[in-house]
Coordinates of C-alpha atoms and ligand atoms in Angstrom, one line a residue:
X1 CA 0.0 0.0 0.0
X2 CA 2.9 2.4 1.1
X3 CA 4.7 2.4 -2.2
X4 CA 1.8 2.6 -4.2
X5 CA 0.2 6.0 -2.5
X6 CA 4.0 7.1 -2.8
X7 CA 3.5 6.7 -6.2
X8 CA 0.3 8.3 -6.5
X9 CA 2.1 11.6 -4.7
X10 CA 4.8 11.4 -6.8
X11 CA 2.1 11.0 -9.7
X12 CA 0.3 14.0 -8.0
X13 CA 3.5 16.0 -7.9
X14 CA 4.7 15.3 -11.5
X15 CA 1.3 16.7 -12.8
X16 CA 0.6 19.6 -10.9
X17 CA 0.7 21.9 -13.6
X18 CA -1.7 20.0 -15.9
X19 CA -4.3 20.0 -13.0
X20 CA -4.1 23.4 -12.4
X21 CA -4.9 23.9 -16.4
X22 CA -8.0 21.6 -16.5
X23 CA -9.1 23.1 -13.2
X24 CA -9.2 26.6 -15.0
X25 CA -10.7 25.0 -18.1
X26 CA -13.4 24.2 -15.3
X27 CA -13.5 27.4 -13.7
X28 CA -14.3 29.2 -17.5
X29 CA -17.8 27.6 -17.7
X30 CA -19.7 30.2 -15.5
X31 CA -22.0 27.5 -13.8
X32 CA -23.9 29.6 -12.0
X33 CA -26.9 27.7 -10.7
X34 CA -28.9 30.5 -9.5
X35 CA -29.0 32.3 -12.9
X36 CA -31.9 30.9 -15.5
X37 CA -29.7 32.0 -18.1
X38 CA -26.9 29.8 -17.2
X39 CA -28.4 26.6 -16.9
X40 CA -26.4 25.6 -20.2
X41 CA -23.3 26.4 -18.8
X42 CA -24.3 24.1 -15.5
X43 CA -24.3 21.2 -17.8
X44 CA -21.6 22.2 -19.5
X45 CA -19.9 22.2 -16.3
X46 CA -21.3 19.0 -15.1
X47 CA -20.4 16.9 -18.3
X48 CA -16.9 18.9 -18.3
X49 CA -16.7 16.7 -14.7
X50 CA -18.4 13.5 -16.1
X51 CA -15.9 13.3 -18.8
X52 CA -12.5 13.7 -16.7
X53 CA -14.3 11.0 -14.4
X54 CA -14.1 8.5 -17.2
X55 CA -11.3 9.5 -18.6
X56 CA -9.7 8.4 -15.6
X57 CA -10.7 5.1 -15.2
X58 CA -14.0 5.7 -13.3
X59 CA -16.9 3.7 -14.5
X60 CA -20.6 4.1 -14.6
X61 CA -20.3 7.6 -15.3
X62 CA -23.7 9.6 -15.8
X63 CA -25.2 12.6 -15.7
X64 CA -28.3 12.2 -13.3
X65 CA -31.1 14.1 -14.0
X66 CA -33.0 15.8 -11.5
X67 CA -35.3 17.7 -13.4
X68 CA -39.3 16.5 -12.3
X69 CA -43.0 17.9 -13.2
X70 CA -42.3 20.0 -10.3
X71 CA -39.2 21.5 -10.7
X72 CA -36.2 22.5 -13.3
X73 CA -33.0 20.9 -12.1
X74 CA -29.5 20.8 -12.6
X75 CA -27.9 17.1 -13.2
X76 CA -25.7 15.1 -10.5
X77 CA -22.6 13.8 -11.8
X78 CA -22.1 10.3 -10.6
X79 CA -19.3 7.6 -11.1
X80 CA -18.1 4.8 -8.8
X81 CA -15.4 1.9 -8.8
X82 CA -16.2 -0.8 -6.5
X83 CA -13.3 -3.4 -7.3
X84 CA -11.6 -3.2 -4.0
X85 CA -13.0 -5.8 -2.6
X86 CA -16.1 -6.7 0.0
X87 CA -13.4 -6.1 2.9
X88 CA -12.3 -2.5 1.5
X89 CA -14.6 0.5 2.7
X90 CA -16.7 2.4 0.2
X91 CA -16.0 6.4 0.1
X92 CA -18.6 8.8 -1.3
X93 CA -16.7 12.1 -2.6
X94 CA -18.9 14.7 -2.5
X95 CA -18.5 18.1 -4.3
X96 CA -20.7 20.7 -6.2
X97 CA -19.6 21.8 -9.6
X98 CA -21.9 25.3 -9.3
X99 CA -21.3 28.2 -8.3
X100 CA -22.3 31.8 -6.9
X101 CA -23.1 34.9 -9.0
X102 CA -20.3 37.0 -9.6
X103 CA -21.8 39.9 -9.1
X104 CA -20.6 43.0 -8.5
X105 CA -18.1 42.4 -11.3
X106 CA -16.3 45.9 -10.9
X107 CA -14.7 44.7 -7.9
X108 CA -13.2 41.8 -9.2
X109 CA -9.4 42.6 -9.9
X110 CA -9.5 40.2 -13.2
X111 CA -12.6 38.6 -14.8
X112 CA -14.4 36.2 -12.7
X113 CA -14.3 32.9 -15.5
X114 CA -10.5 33.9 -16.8
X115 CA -8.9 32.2 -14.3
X116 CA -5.9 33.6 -13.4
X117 CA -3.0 33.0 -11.2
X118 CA -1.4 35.7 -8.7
X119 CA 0.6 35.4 -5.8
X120 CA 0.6 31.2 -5.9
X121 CA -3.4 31.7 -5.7
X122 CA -5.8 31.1 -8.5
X123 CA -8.6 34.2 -8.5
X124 CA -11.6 32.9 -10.2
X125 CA -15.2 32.0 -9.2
X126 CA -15.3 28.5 -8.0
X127 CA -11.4 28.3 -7.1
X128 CA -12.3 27.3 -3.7
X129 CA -15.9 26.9 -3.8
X130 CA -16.2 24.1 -4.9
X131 CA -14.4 23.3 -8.0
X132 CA -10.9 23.5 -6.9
X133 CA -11.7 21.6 -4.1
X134 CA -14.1 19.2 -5.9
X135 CA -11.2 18.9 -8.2
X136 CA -8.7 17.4 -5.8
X137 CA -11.0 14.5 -5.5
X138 CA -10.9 13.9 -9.0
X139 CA -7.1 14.4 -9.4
X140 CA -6.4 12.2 -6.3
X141 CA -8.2 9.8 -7.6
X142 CA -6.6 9.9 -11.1
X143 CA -3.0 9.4 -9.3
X144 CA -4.2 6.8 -7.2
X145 CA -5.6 5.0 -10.2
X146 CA -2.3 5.9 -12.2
X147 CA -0.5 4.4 -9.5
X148 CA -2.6 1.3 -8.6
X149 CA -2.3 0.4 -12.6
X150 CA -6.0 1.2 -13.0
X151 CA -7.1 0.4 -9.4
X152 CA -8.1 2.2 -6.2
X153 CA -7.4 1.3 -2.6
X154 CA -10.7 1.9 -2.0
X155 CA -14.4 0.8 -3.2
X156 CA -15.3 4.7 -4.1
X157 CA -18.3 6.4 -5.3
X158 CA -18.3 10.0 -6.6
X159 CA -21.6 12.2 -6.3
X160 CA -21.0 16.0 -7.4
X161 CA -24.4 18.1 -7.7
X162 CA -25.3 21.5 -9.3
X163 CA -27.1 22.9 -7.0
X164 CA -25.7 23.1 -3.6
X165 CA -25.9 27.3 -3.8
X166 CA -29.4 27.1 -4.6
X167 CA -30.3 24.5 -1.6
X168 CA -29.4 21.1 -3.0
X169 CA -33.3 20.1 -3.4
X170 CA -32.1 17.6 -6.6
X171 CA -29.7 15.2 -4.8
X172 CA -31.8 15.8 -1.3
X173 CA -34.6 14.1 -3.2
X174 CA -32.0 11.6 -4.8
X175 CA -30.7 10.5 -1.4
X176 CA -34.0 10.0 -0.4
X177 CA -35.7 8.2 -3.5
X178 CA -32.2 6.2 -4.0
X179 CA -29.7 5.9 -1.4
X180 CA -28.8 2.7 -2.4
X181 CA -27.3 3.6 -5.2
X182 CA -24.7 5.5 -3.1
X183 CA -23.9 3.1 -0.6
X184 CA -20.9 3.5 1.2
X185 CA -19.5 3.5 4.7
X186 CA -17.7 7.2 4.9
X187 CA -18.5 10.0 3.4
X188 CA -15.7 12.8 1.8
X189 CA -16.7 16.6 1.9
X190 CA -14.1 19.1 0.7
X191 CA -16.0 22.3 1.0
X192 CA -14.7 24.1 4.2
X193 CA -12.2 26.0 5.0
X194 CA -8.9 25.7 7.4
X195 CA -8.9 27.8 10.3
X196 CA -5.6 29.3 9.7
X197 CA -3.1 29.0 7.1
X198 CA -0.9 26.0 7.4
X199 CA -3.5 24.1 10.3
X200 CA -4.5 20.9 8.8
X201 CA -8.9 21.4 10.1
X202 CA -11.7 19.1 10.0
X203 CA -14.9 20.8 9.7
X204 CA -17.2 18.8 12.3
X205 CA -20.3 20.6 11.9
X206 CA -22.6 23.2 9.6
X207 CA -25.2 25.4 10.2
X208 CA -28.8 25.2 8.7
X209 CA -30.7 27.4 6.9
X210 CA -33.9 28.9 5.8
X211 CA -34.1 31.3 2.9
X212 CA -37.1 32.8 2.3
X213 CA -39.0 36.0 0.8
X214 CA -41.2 38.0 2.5
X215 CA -43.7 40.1 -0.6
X216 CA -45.1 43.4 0.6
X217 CA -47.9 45.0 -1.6
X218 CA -49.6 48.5 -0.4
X219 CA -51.4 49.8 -3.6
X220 CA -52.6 48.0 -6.6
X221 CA -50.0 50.2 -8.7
X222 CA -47.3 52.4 -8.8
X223 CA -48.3 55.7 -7.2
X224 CA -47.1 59.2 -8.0
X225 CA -45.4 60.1 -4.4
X226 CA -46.4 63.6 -4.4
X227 CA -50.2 62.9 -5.7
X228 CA -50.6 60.1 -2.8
X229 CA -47.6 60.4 0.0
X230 CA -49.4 60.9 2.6
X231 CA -52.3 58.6 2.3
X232 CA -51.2 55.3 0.9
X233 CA -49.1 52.9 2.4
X234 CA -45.3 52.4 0.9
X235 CA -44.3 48.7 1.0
X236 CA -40.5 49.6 1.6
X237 CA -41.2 51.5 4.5
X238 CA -43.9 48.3 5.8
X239 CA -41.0 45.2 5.6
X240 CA -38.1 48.0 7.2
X241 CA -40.4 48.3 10.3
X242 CA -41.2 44.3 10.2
X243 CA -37.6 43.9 9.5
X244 CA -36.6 46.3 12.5
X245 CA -38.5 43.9 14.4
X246 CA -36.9 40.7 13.5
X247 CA -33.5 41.4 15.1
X248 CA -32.8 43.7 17.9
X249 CA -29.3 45.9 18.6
X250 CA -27.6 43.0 20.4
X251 CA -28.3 40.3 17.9
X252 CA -30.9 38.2 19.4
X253 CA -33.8 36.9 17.0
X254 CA -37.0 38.4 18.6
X255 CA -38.8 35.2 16.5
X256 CA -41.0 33.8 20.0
X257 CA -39.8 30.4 20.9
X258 CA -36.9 30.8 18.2
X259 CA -34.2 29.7 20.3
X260 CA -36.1 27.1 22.1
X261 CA -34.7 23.9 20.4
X262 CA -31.1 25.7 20.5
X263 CA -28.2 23.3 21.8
X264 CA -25.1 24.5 23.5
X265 CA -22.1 23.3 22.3
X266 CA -20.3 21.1 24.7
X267 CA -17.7 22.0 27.5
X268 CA -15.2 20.5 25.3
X269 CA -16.1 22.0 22.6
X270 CA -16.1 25.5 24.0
X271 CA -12.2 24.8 25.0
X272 CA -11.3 23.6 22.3
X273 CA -12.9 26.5 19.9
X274 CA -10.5 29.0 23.1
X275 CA -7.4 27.5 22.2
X276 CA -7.8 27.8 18.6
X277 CA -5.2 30.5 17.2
X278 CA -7.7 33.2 16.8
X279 CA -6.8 37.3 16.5
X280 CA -10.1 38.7 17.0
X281 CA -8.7 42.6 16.1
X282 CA -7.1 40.7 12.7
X283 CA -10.3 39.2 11.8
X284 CA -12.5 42.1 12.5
X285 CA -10.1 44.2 10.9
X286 CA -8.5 42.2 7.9
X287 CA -11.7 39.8 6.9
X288 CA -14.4 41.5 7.7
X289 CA -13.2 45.1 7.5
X290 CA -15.8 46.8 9.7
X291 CA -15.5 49.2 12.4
X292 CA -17.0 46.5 15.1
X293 CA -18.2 43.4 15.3
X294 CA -21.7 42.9 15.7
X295 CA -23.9 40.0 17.7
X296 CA -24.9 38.1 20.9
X297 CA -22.7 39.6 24.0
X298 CA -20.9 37.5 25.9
X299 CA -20.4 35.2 23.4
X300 CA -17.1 34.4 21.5
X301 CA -16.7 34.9 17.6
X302 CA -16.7 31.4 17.3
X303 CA -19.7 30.8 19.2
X304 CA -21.9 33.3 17.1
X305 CA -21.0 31.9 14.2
X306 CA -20.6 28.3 14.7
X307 CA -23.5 27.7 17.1
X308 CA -26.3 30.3 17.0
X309 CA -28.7 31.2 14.8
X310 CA -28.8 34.3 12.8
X311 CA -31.4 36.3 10.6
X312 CA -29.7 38.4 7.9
X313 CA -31.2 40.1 5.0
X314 CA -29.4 39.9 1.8
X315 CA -31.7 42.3 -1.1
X316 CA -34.6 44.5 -1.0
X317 CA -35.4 44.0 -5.0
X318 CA -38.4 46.3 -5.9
X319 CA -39.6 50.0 -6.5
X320 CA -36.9 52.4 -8.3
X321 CA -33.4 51.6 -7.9
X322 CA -32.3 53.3 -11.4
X323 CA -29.6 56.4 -11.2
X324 CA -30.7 59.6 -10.4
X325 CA -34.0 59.7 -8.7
X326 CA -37.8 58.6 -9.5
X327 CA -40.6 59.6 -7.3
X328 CA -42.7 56.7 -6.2
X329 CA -44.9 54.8 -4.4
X330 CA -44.3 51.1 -5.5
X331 CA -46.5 49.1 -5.4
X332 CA -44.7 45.7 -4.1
X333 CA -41.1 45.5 -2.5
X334 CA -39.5 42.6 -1.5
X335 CA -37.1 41.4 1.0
X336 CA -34.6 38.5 1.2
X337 CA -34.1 36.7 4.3
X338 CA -32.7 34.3 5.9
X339 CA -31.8 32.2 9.3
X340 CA -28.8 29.9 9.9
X341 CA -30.1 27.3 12.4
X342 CA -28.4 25.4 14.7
X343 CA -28.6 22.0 16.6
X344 CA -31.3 21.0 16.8
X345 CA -33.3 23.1 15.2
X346 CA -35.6 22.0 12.3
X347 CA -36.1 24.2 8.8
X348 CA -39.8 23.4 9.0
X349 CA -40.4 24.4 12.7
X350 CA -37.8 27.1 12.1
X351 CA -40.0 28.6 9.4
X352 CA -43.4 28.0 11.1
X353 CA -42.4 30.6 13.9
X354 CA -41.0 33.0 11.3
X355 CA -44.0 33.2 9.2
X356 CA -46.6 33.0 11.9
X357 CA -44.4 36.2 13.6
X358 CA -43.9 37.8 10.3
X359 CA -47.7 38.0 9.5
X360 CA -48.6 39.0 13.1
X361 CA -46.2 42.2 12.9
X362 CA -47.4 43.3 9.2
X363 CA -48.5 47.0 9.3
X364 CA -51.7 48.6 8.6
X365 CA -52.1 48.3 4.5
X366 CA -49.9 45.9 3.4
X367 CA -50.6 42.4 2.8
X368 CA -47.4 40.1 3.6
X369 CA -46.6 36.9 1.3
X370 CA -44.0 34.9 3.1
X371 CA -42.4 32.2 0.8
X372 CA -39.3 29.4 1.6
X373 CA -37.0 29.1 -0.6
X374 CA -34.2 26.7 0.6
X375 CA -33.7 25.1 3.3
X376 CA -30.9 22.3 5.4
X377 CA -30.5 21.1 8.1
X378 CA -28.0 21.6 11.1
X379 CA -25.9 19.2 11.4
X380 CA -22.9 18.3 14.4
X381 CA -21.2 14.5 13.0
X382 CA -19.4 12.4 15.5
X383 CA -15.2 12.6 15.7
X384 CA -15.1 9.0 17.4
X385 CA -14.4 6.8 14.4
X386 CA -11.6 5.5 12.0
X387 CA -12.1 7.6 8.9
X388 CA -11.4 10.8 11.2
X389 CA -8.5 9.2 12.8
X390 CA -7.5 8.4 9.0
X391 CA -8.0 12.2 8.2
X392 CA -5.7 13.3 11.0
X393 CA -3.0 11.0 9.7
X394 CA -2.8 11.9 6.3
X395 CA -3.3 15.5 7.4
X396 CA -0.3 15.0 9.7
X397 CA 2.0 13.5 7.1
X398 CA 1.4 16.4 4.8
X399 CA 1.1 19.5 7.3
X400 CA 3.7 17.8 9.7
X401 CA 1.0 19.3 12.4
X402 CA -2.3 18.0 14.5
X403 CA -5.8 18.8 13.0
X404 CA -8.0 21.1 14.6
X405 CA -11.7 20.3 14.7
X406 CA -14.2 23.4 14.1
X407 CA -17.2 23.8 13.0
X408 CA -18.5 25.7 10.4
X409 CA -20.9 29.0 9.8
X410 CA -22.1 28.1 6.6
X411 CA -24.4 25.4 5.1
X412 CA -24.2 22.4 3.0
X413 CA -27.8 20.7 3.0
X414 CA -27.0 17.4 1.6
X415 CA -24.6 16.6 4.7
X416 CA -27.3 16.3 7.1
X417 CA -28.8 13.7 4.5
X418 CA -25.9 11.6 3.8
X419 CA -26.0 10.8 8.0
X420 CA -29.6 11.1 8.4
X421 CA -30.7 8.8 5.0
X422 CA -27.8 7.3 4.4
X423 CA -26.2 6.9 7.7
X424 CA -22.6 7.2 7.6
X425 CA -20.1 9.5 9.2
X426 CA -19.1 12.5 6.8
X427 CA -15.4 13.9 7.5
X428 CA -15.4 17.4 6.1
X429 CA -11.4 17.8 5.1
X430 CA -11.2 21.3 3.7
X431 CA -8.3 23.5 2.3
X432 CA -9.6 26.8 2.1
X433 CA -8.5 29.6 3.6
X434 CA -10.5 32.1 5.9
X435 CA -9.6 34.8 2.7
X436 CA -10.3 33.0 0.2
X437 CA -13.1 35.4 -0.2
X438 CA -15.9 32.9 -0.8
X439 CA -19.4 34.8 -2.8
X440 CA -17.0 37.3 -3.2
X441 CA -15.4 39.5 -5.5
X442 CA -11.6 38.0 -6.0
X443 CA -12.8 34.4 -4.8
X444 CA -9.3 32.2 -4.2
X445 CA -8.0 29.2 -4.4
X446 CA -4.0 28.8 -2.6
X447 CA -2.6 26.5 -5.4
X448 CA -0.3 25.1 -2.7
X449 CA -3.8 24.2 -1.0
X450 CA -4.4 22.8 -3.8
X451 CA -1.8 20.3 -4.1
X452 CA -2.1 19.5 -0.1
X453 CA -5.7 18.7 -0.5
X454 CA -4.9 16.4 -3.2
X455 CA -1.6 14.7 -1.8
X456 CA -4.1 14.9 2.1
X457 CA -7.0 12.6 -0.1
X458 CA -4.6 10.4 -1.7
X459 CA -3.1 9.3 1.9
X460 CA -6.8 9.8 3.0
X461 CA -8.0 6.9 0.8
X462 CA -5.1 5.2 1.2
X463 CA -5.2 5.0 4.7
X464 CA -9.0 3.7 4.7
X465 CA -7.9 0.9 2.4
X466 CA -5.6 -0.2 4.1
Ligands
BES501 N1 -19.0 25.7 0.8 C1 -20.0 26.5 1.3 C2 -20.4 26.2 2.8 C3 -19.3 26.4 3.8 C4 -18.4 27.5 3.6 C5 -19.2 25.7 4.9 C6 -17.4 27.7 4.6 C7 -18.3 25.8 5.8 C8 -17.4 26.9 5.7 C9 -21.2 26.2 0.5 O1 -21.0 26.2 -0.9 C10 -22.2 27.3 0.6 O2 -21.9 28.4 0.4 N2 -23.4 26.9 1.0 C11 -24.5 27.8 1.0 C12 -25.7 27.0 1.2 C13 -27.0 27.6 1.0 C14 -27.2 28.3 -0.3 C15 -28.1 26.6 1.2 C16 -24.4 28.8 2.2 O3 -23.9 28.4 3.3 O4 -24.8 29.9 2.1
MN502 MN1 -19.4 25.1 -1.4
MN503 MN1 -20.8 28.4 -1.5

């Protein structure tokens, strides 16, 4: 086993620079899976992926369709090679070849789909999140296979959706409808960050969420402001006072009976998330860039955003947003929202309250639509197995240091189904870094991430197989 994921590294090493081409070949296709006029590009992107999965030696490649009467979808990329034998482990890698808007291009220092290289980083959307990463799993499996002479160490399955920015309903409903077709005993997320540069992290849990639109209308149509100001109600002004009621000055959701299923996260956990390396002046400084910090008192950075819930509002679209100025009285607005959640919260419940809140506080005039979105679940997986102690090891061989465990503010919905429907431990192994500027203009990939990650899942696999 040794020599052979030796010469899968070696493999790994040798090729570096191709990788890093036909990752930017990938990052070109802007598969943004939010965007209706992009849903060529998402398949472009997904049989870009299907075809480097075959090409390697992965069989029963296919694109999976999740399109259904109700809803358009974006395929699932699926592969598998299960000749490793009944005793060998099965590994689902996991990744999502879509990716955010790019908006507000201006800010970007080069275009968003011409990759480019600065610095040892590679600036493009989807460097980090998640091609590059989902890209590791592919090249680590290509040395592996170069160096096993057309086998793996492991039985291995490979599931990478197009949808996770939009909520992941497609391979949700796959997972439920036909989890035996992705068997396994382990599954492989790399879609998280590292806490620090250079510190080897598994991500050991992921916040929920519910995204949802709350529809104001006042009149039945726009109103000259100057004719009607005065007498009929502006719908703007209607979801800032409901949204001035959702949140109050120190961060607490004023949602009744919000925080009621909220856990706390264990004494361990609490010292372990103090001794993390952790410059709270840097971070509010350098990453976020704002004159405070905002949030619960009392509580640490890492507790706000790792274990609480939030309520943040992303867009108001609606009424005149046009240079130079228009006077009116819209007749609809609308504003974005959403909640992270947190063990053990439920989306469903989670949205009950909201709604039931949100239509009680709607002011005189205006009638209040409030729709979901997306949602996930919360999710905390268990550290006490052999595929995180395998983790660890090939972390340590390639960091030369001990992995932290953290948890993580955002959301990835299907992980709560792989060990709710499917049942297995996930281990979340992933090499961003906290500036990688994820949704964000100049998103980043460290190329010498890049080539950890891969040389971290070689040993990874190889140390389950063994
Ligand atoms: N990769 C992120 C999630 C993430 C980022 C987890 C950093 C841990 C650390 C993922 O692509 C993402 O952005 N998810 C969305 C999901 C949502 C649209 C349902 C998110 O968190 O906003
Ligand atoms: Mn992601
Ligand atoms: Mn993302």
């Amino acid at each position: 086993m040794t020599t052979k994921m030796m010469a899968a590294v070696a493999f790994a090493q040798k090729n570096e620079g191709r990788f890093v081409d036909e990752l930017k070949a990938l990052l070109r296709i802007p598969s943004v899976s939010t965007a209706p006029e992009h849903v060529g590009d998402v398949r472009r992107a997904a049989e870009f992926v299907a075809a480097e999965l075959k090409r390697i030696g992965m069989e029963n490649v296919r694109l999976i369709e999740t399109t259904t009467a109700e809803r358009n979808g974006h395929p699932l990329v699926y592969a598998d090679w299960l000749h490793a034998g009944k005793a060998a482990p099965t590994v689902l890698c996991y990744g999502h070849y879509d990716v955010q808007p790019a908006e507000p291009l201006d800010e970007w220092k080069t275009p968003p789909f011409e990759p480019t290289e600065r610095d040892g980083n590679i600036y493009a959307r989807g460097a980090v999140d998640d091609k590059g990463q989902m890209w590791m799993h592919v090249k680590a499996l290509e040395s592996l296979m170069a160096a096993g002479g057309g086998t793996l160490p492991v039985n291995v399955r490979v599931i990478v959706e197009g949808e996770e920015e939009v909520g992941g309903e497609g391979i949700a409903a796959f997972v439920r409808e036909h989890g035996d077709q992705l068997k396994a005993d382990v599954a492989l997320v790399s879609d998280t960050e590292m806490f620090a540069p250079e510190l080897p992290t598994l991500c050991v849990g992921l916040r929920g969420m519910i995204y949802t639109e709350i529809e104001a209308r006042g009149a039945k149509v726009d109103l000259h402001s100057g004719m009607y100001g005065g007498a009929a109600p502006n719908p703007f002004v209607a979801l800032a006072q409901v949204i001035a009621k959702l949140k109050d000055e120190n961060g607490k959701i004023l949602i009744p009976g919000f925080y009621d299923k909220v856990q706390k996260p264990t004494a361990d956990e609490l010292k372990a998330w103090k001794a993390l390396p952790f410059d709270e002046e840097h971070y509010r400084e350098s990453e976020v860039g704002s004159s405070v910090l905002t949030g619960e008192p009392g509580l640490s950075v890492q507790e706000r955003t790792w274990a609480r819930p939030t309520l943040d509002v992303h867009g108001m679209p609606g009424g005149f947003i046009g240079a130079g100025a228009k006077t009116v009285i819209p007749a609809k607005a609308v504003a974005k929202v959403s909640m992270r959640l947190v063990p053990d919260m439920t989306p469903a419940e989670s949205f009950a309250k909201y709604k039931a809140y949100v239509e009680s506080i709607a002011p005189k005039g205006v009638a209040l639509e409030v729709r979901l979105i997306h949602s996930g679940d919360p999710i905390v997986v268990s550290t006490d197995n052999s595929y995180v102690k395998a983790a660890t090891e090939a972390m340590r061989e390639v960091f030369g240091k001990e992995t932290v465990f953290v948890r993580g503010g955002g959301s990835i919905p299907i992980v709560g189904d792989f060990v709710r429907e499917l049942k297995i431990p996930t281990v979340m192994m992933g090499f961003g870094l906290p500036d990688d500027n994820l949704h964000a203009p100049n998103e980043k990939f460290h190329l010498a991430n890049f080539y950890r990650g891969i040389e971290s899942i070689v040993r990874f696999l190889s140390g389950v197989g063994a």
